[in-house]
PDB file of C-alpha atoms in Angstrom:
ATOM      1  CA  UNK A   1      -5.350  48.143 -55.672  1.00  0.00           C
ATOM      2  CA  UNK A   2      -8.179  50.319 -56.945  1.00  0.00           C
ATOM      3  CA  UNK A   3      -7.079  49.831 -60.592  1.00  0.00           C
ATOM      4  CA  UNK A   4      -7.482  46.049 -60.387  1.00  0.00           C
ATOM      5  CA  UNK A   5     -10.864  46.496 -58.690  1.00  0.00           C
ATOM      6  CA  UNK A   6     -11.990  48.794 -61.520  1.00  0.00           C
ATOM      7  CA  UNK A   7     -10.778  46.247 -64.088  1.00  0.00           C
ATOM      8  CA  UNK A   8     -12.764  43.479 -62.353  1.00  0.00           C
ATOM      9  CA  UNK A   9     -15.883  45.672 -62.254  1.00  0.00           C
ATOM     10  CA  UNK A  10     -15.485  46.550 -65.943  1.00  0.00           C
ATOM     11  CA  UNK A  11     -15.094  42.856 -66.849  1.00  0.00           C
ATOM     12  CA  UNK A  12     -18.147  41.941 -64.756  1.00  0.00           C
ATOM     13  CA  UNK A  13     -20.213  44.617 -66.518  1.00  0.00           C
ATOM     14  CA  UNK A  14     -19.187  43.163 -69.899  1.00  0.00           C
ATOM     15  CA  UNK A  15     -20.281  39.683 -68.809  1.00  0.00           C
ATOM     16  CA  UNK A  16     -23.628  40.927 -67.479  1.00  0.00           C
ATOM     17  CA  UNK A  17     -24.257  42.855 -70.694  1.00  0.00           C
ATOM     18  CA  UNK A  18     -23.384  39.815 -72.814  1.00  0.00           C
ATOM     19  CA  UNK A  19     -25.623  37.575 -70.691  1.00  0.00           C
ATOM     20  CA  UNK A  20     -28.550  39.995 -70.862  1.00  0.00           C
ATOM     21  CA  UNK A  21     -28.204  40.450 -74.622  1.00  0.00           C
ATOM     22  CA  UNK A  22     -28.041  36.688 -75.139  1.00  0.00           C
ATOM     23  CA  UNK A  23     -31.131  36.159 -72.971  1.00  0.00           C
ATOM     24  CA  UNK A  24     -33.073  38.912 -74.728  1.00  0.00           C
ATOM     25  CA  UNK A  25     -32.127  37.533 -78.150  1.00  0.00           C
ATOM     26  CA  UNK A  26     -33.281  34.052 -77.111  1.00  0.00           C
ATOM     27  CA  UNK A  27     -36.586  35.439 -75.840  1.00  0.00           C
ATOM     28  CA  UNK A  28     -37.107  37.497 -78.998  1.00  0.00           C
ATOM     29  CA  UNK A  29     -36.582  34.426 -81.188  1.00  0.00           C
ATOM     30  CA  UNK A  30     -38.880  32.389 -78.942  1.00  0.00           C
ATOM     31  CA  UNK A  31     -41.591  35.068 -79.122  1.00  0.00           C
ATOM     32  CA  UNK A  32     -41.323  35.330 -82.913  1.00  0.00           C
ATOM     33  CA  UNK A  33     -41.525  31.539 -83.330  1.00  0.00           C
ATOM     34  CA  UNK A  34     -44.427  31.224 -80.856  1.00  0.00           C
ATOM     35  CA  UNK A  35     -46.284  33.986 -82.727  1.00  0.00           C
ATOM     36  CA  UNK A  36     -45.722  32.190 -86.033  1.00  0.00           C
ATOM     37  CA  UNK A  37     -47.099  28.968 -84.561  1.00  0.00           C
ATOM     38  CA  UNK A  38     -50.107  30.900 -83.223  1.00  0.00           C
ATOM     39  CA  UNK A  39     -50.807  32.112 -86.747  1.00  0.00           C
ATOM     40  CA  UNK A  40     -50.556  28.525 -88.017  1.00  0.00           C
ATOM     41  CA  UNK A  41     -52.818  27.345 -85.198  1.00  0.00           C
ATOM     42  CA  UNK A  42     -55.566  29.712 -86.336  1.00  0.00           C
ATOM     43  CA  UNK A  43     -55.503  27.889 -89.672  1.00  0.00           C
ATOM     44  CA  UNK A  44     -55.504  24.503 -87.891  1.00  0.00           C
ATOM     45  CA  UNK A  45     -58.723  25.539 -86.146  1.00  0.00           C
ATOM     46  CA  UNK A  46     -60.225  26.635 -89.481  1.00  0.00           C
ATOM     47  CA  UNK A  47     -59.310  23.252 -91.016  1.00  0.00           C
ATOM     48  CA  UNK A  48     -60.477  21.115 -88.066  1.00  0.00           C
ATOM     49  CA  UNK A  49     -63.224  19.473 -90.162  1.00  0.00           C
ATOM     50  CA  UNK A  50     -60.570  18.206 -92.593  1.00  0.00           C
ATOM     51  CA  UNK A  51     -57.634  17.679 -90.193  1.00  0.00           C
ATOM     52  CA  UNK A  52     -58.978  17.138 -86.675  1.00  0.00           C
ATOM     53  CA  UNK A  53     -55.586  16.300 -85.150  1.00  0.00           C
ATOM     54  CA  UNK A  54     -52.075  17.682 -84.880  1.00  0.00           C
ATOM     55  CA  UNK A  55     -48.830  15.705 -84.888  1.00  0.00           C
ATOM     56  CA  UNK A  56     -45.706  16.973 -83.132  1.00  0.00           C
ATOM     57  CA  UNK A  57     -42.700  16.822 -85.421  1.00  0.00           C
ATOM     58  CA  UNK A  58     -39.015  17.379 -84.849  1.00  0.00           C
ATOM     59  CA  UNK A  59     -36.294  18.098 -87.363  1.00  0.00           C
ATOM     60  CA  UNK A  60     -35.085  14.492 -86.838  1.00  0.00           C
ATOM     61  CA  UNK A  61     -31.432  15.439 -87.002  1.00  0.00           C
ATOM     62  CA  UNK A  62     -28.468  15.205 -84.628  1.00  0.00           C
ATOM     63  CA  UNK A  63     -29.356  18.543 -83.039  1.00  0.00           C
ATOM     64  CA  UNK A  64     -32.742  17.427 -81.687  1.00  0.00           C
ATOM     65  CA  UNK A  65     -32.636  17.235 -77.903  1.00  0.00           C
ATOM     66  CA  UNK A  66     -33.678  13.900 -76.367  1.00  0.00           C
ATOM     67  CA  UNK A  67     -36.425  15.680 -74.423  1.00  0.00           C
ATOM     68  CA  UNK A  68     -37.922  16.909 -77.699  1.00  0.00           C
ATOM     69  CA  UNK A  69     -37.325  13.665 -79.598  1.00  0.00           C
ATOM     70  CA  UNK A  70     -39.565  11.987 -77.017  1.00  0.00           C
ATOM     71  CA  UNK A  71     -42.493  13.990 -78.429  1.00  0.00           C
ATOM     72  CA  UNK A  72     -41.904  13.098 -82.084  1.00  0.00           C
ATOM     73  CA  UNK A  73     -45.133  11.655 -83.491  1.00  0.00           C
ATOM     74  CA  UNK A  74     -47.424  12.544 -80.583  1.00  0.00           C
ATOM     75  CA  UNK A  75     -50.875  13.154 -82.059  1.00  0.00           C
ATOM     76  CA  UNK A  76     -53.520  15.193 -80.234  1.00  0.00           C
ATOM     77  CA  UNK A  77     -56.865  16.728 -81.177  1.00  0.00           C
ATOM     78  CA  UNK A  78     -56.602  20.332 -82.354  1.00  0.00           C
ATOM     79  CA  UNK A  79     -59.144  21.441 -79.759  1.00  0.00           C
ATOM     80  CA  UNK A  80     -57.144  19.853 -76.907  1.00  0.00           C
ATOM     81  CA  UNK A  81     -53.751  21.315 -77.849  1.00  0.00           C
ATOM     82  CA  UNK A  82     -52.692  23.308 -74.779  1.00  0.00           C
ATOM     83  CA  UNK A  83     -49.004  23.636 -75.690  1.00  0.00           C
ATOM     84  CA  UNK A  84     -47.593  24.586 -79.062  1.00  0.00           C
ATOM     85  CA  UNK A  85     -44.003  24.765 -80.247  1.00  0.00           C
ATOM     86  CA  UNK A  86     -41.597  26.190 -79.563  1.00  0.00           C
ATOM     87  CA  UNK A  87     -41.655  24.347 -76.270  1.00  0.00           C
ATOM     88  CA  UNK A  88     -38.632  26.308 -75.003  1.00  0.00           C
ATOM     89  CA  UNK A  89     -35.890  28.543 -76.437  1.00  0.00           C
ATOM     90  CA  UNK A  90     -34.092  26.987 -79.368  1.00  0.00           C
ATOM     91  CA  UNK A  91     -36.893  24.487 -79.994  1.00  0.00           C
ATOM     92  CA  UNK A  92     -37.340  23.624 -83.666  1.00  0.00           C
ATOM     93  CA  UNK A  93     -40.386  21.397 -83.227  1.00  0.00           C
ATOM     94  CA  UNK A  94     -43.466  22.078 -85.320  1.00  0.00           C
ATOM     95  CA  UNK A  95     -47.050  20.861 -85.688  1.00  0.00           C
ATOM     96  CA  UNK A  96     -48.419  18.984 -88.680  1.00  0.00           C
ATOM     97  CA  UNK A  97     -52.102  18.712 -89.494  1.00  0.00           C
ATOM     98  CA  UNK A  98     -53.182  15.088 -89.697  1.00  0.00           C
ATOM     99  CA  UNK A  99     -56.039  12.619 -89.767  1.00  0.00           C
ATOM    100  CA  UNK A 100     -53.850  10.098 -87.910  1.00  0.00           C
ATOM    101  CA  UNK A 101     -55.461   8.748 -84.733  1.00  0.00           C
ATOM    102  CA  UNK A 102     -54.682  10.348 -81.392  1.00  0.00           C
ATOM    103  CA  UNK A 103     -51.758   8.651 -79.625  1.00  0.00           C
ATOM    104  CA  UNK A 104     -52.088   7.213 -76.136  1.00  0.00           C
ATOM    105  CA  UNK A 105     -48.922   8.993 -75.088  1.00  0.00           C
ATOM    106  CA  UNK A 106     -49.107  12.725 -74.666  1.00  0.00           C
ATOM    107  CA  UNK A 107     -46.463  15.402 -74.582  1.00  0.00           C
ATOM    108  CA  UNK A 108     -43.605  14.956 -72.117  1.00  0.00           C
ATOM    109  CA  UNK A 109     -40.766  17.173 -70.949  1.00  0.00           C
ATOM    110  CA  UNK A 110     -42.790  20.346 -71.439  1.00  0.00           C
ATOM    111  CA  UNK A 111     -41.388  23.132 -69.261  1.00  0.00           C
ATOM    112  CA  UNK A 112     -44.297  25.067 -67.717  1.00  0.00           C
ATOM    113  CA  UNK A 113     -42.175  28.220 -67.837  1.00  0.00           C
ATOM    114  CA  UNK A 114     -42.495  28.213 -71.637  1.00  0.00           C
ATOM    115  CA  UNK A 115     -45.602  26.093 -72.232  1.00  0.00           C
ATOM    116  CA  UNK A 116     -48.545  27.880 -73.817  1.00  0.00           C
ATOM    117  CA  UNK A 117     -50.868  27.941 -76.751  1.00  0.00           C
ATOM    118  CA  UNK A 118     -51.352  31.666 -77.337  1.00  0.00           C
ATOM    119  CA  UNK A 119     -54.595  31.076 -79.251  1.00  0.00           C
ATOM    120  CA  UNK A 120     -56.289  29.240 -76.371  1.00  0.00           C
ATOM    121  CA  UNK A 121     -54.539  30.919 -73.432  1.00  0.00           C
ATOM    122  CA  UNK A 122     -54.248  34.447 -74.770  1.00  0.00           C
ATOM    123  CA  UNK A 123     -50.645  34.527 -73.500  1.00  0.00           C
ATOM    124  CA  UNK A 124     -47.359  34.325 -75.343  1.00  0.00           C
ATOM    125  CA  UNK A 125     -45.495  33.460 -72.144  1.00  0.00           C
ATOM    126  CA  UNK A 126     -46.885  31.359 -69.297  1.00  0.00           C
ATOM    127  CA  UNK A 127     -47.654  32.680 -65.830  1.00  0.00           C
ATOM    128  CA  UNK A 128     -44.527  30.868 -64.606  1.00  0.00           C
ATOM    129  CA  UNK A 129     -42.243  32.831 -66.939  1.00  0.00           C
ATOM    130  CA  UNK A 130     -40.115  35.527 -65.310  1.00  0.00           C
TER     131      UNK A 130
END
């Protein structure tokens, strides 16, 4: 009947609205966190003579995703850092200034849809982002 069709359409509209709001909220949080890291990165560049390298850190708790845990402790030169946290929505990784030597292993599991360093690329979102 037409009443059940209208109920289905109304329910579908609710789901689409909820999905879109959730997605927008996730992107807003990502953008705010990426902007904060960009601000930090400006200071990292200013301090490069003291701390030439950056170490990727995780929160080291039960909520850290395995894909992010794989990057814990990766050390790279400040001037070669092409991707800064957050590496994707919900990422809680951060960068620590260090004099530790550069690690042989680099970053893994970095999604090119979200991967950028706004200071070096001039973009908050990558070209692959929708």
